[in-house]
PDB file of C-alpha atoms in Angstrom:
ATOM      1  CA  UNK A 394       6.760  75.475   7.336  1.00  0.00           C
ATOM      2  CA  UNK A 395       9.008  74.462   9.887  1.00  0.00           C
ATOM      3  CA  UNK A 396       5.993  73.386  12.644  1.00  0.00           C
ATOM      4  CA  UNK A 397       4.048  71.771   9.563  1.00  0.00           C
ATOM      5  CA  UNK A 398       6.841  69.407   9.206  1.00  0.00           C
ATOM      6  CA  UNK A 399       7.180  69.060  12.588  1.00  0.00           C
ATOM      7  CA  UNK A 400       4.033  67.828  12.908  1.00  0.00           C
ATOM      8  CA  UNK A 401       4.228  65.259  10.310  1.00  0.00           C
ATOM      9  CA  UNK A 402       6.554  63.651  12.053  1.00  0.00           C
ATOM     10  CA  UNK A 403       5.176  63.200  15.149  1.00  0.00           C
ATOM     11  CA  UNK A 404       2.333  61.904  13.259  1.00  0.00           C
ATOM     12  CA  UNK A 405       4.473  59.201  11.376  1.00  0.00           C
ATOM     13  CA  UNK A 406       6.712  58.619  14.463  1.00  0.00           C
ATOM     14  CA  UNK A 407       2.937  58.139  16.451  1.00  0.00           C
ATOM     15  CA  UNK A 408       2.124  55.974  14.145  1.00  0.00           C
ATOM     16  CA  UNK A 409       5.265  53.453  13.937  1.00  0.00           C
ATOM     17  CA  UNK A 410       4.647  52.963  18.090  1.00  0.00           C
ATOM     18  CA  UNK A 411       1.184  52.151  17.309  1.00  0.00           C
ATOM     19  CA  UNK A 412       1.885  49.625  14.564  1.00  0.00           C
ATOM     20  CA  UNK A 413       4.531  48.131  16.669  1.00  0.00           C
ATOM     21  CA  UNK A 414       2.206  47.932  19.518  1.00  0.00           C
ATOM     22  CA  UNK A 415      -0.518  46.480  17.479  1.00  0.00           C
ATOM     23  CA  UNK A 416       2.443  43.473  15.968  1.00  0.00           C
ATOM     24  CA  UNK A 417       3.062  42.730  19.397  1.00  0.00           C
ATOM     25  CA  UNK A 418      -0.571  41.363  19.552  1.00  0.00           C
ATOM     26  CA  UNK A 419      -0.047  38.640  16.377  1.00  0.00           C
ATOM     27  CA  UNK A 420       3.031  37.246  18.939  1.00  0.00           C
ATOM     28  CA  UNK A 421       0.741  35.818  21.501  1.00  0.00           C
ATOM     29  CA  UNK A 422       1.678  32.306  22.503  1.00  0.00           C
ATOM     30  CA  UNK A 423      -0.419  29.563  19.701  1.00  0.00           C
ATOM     31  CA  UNK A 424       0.168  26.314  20.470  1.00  0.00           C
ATOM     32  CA  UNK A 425       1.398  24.201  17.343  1.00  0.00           C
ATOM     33  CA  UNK A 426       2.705  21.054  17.252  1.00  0.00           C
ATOM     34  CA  UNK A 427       3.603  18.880  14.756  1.00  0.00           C
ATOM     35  CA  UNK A 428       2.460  15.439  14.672  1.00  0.00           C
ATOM     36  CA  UNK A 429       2.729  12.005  12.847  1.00  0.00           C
ATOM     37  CA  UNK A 430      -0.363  11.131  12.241  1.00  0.00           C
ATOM     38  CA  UNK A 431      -3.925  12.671  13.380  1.00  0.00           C
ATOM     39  CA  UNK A 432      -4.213   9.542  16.086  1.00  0.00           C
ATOM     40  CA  UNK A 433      -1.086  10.933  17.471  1.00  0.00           C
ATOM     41  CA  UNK A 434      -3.285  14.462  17.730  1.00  0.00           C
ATOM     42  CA  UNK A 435      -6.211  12.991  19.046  1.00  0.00           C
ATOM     43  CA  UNK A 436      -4.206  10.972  22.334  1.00  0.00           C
ATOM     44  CA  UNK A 437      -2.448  14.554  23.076  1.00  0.00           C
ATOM     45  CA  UNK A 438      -5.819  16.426  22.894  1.00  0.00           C
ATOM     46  CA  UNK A 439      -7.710  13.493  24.638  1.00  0.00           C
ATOM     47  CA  UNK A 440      -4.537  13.351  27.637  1.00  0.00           C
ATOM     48  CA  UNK A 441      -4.400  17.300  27.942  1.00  0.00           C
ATOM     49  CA  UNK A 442      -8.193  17.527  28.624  1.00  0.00           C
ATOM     50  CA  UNK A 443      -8.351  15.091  31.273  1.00  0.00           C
ATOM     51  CA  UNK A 444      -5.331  16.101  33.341  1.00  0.00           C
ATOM     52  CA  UNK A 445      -5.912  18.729  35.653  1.00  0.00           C
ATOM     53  CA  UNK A 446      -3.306  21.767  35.920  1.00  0.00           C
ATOM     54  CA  UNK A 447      -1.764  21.453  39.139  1.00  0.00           C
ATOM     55  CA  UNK A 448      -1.299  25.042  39.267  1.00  0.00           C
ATOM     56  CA  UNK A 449      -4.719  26.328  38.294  1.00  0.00           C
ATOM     57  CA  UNK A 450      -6.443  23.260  40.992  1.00  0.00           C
ATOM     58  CA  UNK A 451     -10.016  23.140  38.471  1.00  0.00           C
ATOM     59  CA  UNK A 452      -8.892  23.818  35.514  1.00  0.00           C
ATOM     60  CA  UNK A 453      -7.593  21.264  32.797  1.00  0.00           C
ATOM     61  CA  UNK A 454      -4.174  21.593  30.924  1.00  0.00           C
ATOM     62  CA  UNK A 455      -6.187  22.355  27.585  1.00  0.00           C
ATOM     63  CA  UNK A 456      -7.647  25.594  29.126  1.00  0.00           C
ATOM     64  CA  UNK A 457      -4.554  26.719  31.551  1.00  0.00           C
ATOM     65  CA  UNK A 458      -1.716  29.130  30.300  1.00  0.00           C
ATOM     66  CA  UNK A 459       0.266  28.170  33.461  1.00  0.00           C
ATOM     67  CA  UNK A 460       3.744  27.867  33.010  1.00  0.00           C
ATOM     68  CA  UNK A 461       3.388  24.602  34.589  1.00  0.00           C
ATOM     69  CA  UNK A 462       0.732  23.537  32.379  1.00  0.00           C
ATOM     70  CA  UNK A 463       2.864  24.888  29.484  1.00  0.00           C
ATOM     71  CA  UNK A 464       5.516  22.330  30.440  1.00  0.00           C
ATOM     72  CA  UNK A 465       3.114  19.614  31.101  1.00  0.00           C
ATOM     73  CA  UNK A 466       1.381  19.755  27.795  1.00  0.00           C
ATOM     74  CA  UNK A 467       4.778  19.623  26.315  1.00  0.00           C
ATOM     75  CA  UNK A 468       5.986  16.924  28.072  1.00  0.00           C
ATOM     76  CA  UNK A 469       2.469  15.469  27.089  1.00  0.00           C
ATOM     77  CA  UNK A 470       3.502  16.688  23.404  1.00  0.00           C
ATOM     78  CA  UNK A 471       6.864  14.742  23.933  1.00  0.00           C
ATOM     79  CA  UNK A 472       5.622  11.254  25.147  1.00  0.00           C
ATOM     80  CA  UNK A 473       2.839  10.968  22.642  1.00  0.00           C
ATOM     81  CA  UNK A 474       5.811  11.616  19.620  1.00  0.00           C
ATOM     82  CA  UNK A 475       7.684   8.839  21.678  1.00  0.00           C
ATOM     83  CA  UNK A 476       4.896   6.438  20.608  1.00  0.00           C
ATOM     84  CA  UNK A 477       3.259   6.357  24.785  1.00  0.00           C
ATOM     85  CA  UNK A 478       0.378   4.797  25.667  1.00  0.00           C
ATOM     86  CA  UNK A 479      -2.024   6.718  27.438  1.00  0.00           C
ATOM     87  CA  UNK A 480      -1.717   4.557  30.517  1.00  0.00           C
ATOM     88  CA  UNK A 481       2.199   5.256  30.132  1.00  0.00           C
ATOM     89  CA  UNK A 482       1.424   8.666  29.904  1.00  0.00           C
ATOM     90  CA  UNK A 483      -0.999   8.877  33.242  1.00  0.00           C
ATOM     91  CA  UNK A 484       0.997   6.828  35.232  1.00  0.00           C
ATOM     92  CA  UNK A 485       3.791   9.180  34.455  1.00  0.00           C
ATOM     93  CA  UNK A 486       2.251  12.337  35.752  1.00  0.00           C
ATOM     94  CA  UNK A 487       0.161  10.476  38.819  1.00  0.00           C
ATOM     95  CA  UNK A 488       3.798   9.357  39.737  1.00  0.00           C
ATOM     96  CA  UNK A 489       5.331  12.854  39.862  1.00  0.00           C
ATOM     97  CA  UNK A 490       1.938  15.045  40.174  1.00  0.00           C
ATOM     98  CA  UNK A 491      -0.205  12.205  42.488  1.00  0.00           C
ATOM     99  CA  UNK A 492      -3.572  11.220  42.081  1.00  0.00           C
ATOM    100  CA  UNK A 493      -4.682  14.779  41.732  1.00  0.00           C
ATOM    101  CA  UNK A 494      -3.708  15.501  38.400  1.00  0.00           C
ATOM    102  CA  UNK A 495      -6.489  13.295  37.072  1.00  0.00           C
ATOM    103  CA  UNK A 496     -10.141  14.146  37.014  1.00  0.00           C
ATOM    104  CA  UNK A 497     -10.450  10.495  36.768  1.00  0.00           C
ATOM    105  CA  UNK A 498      -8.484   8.778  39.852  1.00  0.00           C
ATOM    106  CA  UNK A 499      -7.996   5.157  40.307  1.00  0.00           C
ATOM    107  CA  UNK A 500     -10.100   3.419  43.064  1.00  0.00           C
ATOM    108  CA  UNK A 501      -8.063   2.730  46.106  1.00  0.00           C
ATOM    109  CA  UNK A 502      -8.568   3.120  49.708  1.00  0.00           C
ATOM    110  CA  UNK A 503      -7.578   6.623  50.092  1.00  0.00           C
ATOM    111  CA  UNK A 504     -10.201   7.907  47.162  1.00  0.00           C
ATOM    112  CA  UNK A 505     -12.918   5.270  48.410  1.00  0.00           C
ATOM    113  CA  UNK A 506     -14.165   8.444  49.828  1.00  0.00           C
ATOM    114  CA  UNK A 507     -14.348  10.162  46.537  1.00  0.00           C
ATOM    115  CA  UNK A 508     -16.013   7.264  44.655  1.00  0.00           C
ATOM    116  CA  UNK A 509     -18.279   5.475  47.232  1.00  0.00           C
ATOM    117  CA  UNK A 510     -19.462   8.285  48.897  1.00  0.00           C
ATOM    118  CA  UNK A 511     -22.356  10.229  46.692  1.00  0.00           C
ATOM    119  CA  UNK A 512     -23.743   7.092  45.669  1.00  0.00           C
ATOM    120  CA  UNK A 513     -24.325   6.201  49.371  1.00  0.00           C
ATOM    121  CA  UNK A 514     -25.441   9.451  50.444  1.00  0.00           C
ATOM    122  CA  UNK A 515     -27.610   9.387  47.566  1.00  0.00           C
ATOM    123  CA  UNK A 516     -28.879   5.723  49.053  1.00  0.00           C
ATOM    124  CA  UNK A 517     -29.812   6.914  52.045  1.00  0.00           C
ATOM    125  CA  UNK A 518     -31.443  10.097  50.990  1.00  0.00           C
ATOM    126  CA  UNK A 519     -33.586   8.416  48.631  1.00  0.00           C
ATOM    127  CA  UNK A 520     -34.540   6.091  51.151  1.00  0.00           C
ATOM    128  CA  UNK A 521     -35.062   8.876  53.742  1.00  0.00           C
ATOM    129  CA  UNK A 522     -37.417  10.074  51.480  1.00  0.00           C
ATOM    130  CA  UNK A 523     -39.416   6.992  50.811  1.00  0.00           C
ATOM    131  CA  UNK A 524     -40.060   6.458  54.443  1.00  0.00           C
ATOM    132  CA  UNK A 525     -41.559   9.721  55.037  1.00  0.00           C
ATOM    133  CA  UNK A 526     -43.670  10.024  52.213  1.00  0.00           C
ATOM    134  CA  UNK A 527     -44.771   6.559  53.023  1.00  0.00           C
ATOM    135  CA  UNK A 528     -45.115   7.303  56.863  1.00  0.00           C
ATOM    136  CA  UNK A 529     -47.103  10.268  55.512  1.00  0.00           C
ATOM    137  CA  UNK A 530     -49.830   8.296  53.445  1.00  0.00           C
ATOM    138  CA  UNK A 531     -50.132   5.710  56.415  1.00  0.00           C
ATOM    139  CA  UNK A 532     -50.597   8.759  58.808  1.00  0.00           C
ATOM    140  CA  UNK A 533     -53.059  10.538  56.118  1.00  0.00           C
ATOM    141  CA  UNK A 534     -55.057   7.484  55.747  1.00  0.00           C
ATOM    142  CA  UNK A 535     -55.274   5.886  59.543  1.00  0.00           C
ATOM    143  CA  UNK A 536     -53.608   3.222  59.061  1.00  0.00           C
ATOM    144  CA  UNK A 537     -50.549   4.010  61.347  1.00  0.00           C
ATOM    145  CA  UNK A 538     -50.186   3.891  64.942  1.00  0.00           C
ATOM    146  CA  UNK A 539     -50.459   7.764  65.506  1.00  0.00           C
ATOM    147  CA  UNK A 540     -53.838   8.793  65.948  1.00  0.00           C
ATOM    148  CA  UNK A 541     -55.069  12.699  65.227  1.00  0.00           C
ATOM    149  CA  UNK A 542     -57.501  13.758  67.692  1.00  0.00           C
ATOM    150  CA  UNK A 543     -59.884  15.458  66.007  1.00  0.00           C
ATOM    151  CA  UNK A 544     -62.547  15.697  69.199  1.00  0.00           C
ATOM    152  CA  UNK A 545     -62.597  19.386  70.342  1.00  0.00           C
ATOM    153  CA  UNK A 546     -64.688  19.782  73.843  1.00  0.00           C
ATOM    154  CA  UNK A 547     -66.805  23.472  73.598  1.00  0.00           C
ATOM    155  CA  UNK A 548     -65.468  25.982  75.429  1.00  0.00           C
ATOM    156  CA  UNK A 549     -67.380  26.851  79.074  1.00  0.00           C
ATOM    157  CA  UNK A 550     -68.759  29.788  79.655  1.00  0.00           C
ATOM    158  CA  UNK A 551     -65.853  31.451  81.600  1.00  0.00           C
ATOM    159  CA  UNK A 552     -63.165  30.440  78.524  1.00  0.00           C
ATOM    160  CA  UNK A 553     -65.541  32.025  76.307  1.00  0.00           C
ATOM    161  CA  UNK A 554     -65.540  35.067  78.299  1.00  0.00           C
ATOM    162  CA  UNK A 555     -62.001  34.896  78.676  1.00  0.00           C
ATOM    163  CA  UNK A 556     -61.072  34.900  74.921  1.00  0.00           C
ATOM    164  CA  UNK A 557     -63.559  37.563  74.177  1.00  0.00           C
ATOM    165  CA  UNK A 558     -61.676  39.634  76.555  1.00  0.00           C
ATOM    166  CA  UNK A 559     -58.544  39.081  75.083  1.00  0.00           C
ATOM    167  CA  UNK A 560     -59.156  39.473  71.355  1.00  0.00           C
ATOM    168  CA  UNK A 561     -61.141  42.779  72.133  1.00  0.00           C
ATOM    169  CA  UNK A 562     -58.303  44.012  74.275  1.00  0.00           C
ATOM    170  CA  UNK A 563     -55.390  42.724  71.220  1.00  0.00           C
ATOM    171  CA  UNK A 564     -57.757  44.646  68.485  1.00  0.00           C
ATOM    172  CA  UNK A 565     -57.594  47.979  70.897  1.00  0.00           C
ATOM    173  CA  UNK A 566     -53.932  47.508  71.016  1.00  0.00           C
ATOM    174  CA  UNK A 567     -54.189  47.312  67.026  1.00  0.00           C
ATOM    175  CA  UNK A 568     -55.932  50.009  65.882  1.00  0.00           C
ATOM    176  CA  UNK A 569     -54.045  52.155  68.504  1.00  0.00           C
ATOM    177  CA  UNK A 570     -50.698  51.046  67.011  1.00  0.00           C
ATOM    178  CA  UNK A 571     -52.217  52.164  63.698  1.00  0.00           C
ATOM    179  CA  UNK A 572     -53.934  55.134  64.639  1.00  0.00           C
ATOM    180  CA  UNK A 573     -51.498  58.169  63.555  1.00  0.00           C
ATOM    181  CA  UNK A 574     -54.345  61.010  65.538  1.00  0.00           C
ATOM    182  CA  UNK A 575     -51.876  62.641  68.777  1.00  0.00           C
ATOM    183  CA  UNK A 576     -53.762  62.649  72.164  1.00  0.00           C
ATOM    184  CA  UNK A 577     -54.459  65.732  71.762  1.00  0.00           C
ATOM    185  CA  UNK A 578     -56.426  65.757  68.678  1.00  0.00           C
ATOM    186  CA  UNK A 579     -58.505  62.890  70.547  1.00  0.00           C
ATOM    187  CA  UNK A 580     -59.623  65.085  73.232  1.00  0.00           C
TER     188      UNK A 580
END
C-alpha cells in the first residue's frame, strides 16, 4: 500500500517538473509593440529590415536575437512612436553605428569602392569578352592578321622509319605494363 502510494507521487511530482518545463517554452521572447497607427508599423518593420545587426555582421535586425539588436529595434520602436522620419532614424544609427549598419550606404568617397566597382568590373569583362569572341570569328574566317599554316611537308623516309620505331617500341612498353603473366610463366 505504502510503495503504491509512493509511486503515485513520484508520478504526480514527475509530472508538475514536466509541466513547468513545458510553461517555460510559452515565455520565449515575442516581440509586441504597440503602435499608433499601421503606418507607424510599417516604417519600424521597413527600418528594422534594412539595418544590419552590428553584432550578427549579415544579418538584419528583423532576423537577429542579439542583445544589441534587441536594443536597436527598440530604440527603432522608440523613434518611430516619437513621430521620426526614416532619414532621422538612419542618420541616427549611421552616426553612432557608421556606414555599416545599412545595407544601403550613402555614396561617398570611401564606399566609391563598394558602388562603382562591379559595374566596372562588369564593363571590362563584358568587353573582354567581346574582343575575343570577335578576334575568334576574324581568326576562324581569315580575315585577321594571324595566318594558320595548314601546309604539312611528308615525312622522308628516315622520319618515317623513325616514328615506326618509336610507336612499336611505346606499344611493347604497353602491353608489358598490362600484361599480369610473371617471367616465369613466359618461359
Amino acid at each position: 500500500m505504502m510503495a503504491n502510494h509512493l509511486s503515485t507521487l513520484i508520478l504526480k511530482l514527475a509530472g508538475v517538473v514536466l509541466a513547468c518545463l513545458l510553461s517555460s517554452v510559452g515565455y520565449a521572447a515575442i516581440e509586441v509593440y504597440d503602435f499608433d497607427s499601421t503606418q507607424q508599423e510599417a516604417q519600424y518593420r521597413g527600418l528594422i529590415e534594412e539595418l544590419r545587426c552590428p553584432k550578427c555582421q549579415n544579418q538584419n535586425l528583423a532576423g537577429s536575437d542579439a542583445p544589441i539588436a534587441q536594443d536597436l529595434k527598440q530604440k527603432t520602436y522608440d523613434m518611430v512612436k516619437d513621430g521620426r522620419s526614416d532619414g532621422e532614424i538612419r542618420a541616427y544609427m549611421q552616426e553612432r553605428y557608421g556606414d555599416f549598419i545599412s545595407y544601403k550606404p550613402p555614396v561617398r568617397p570611401s564606399t566609391w569602392i563598394l558602388w562603382f566597382f562591379p559595374p566596372l568590373l562588369l564593363i571590362v569583362l563584358l568587353i573582354g569578352w567581346f574582343w575575343q569572341s570577335r578576334r575568334r570569328q576574324l581568326v576562324a574566317s581569315g580575315q585577321s592578321r594571324v595566318t594558320v599554316d595548314n601546309t604539312a611537308s611528308e615525312l622522308t623516309a628516315a622520319e618515317k622509319a623513325e616514328l615506326d620505331r618509336l610507336l612499336s617500341r611505346a606499344n611493347s612498353t604497353d602491353n608489358d605494363a598490362h600484361d599480369t603473366t610473371s617471367p616465369e610463366d613466359k618461359k
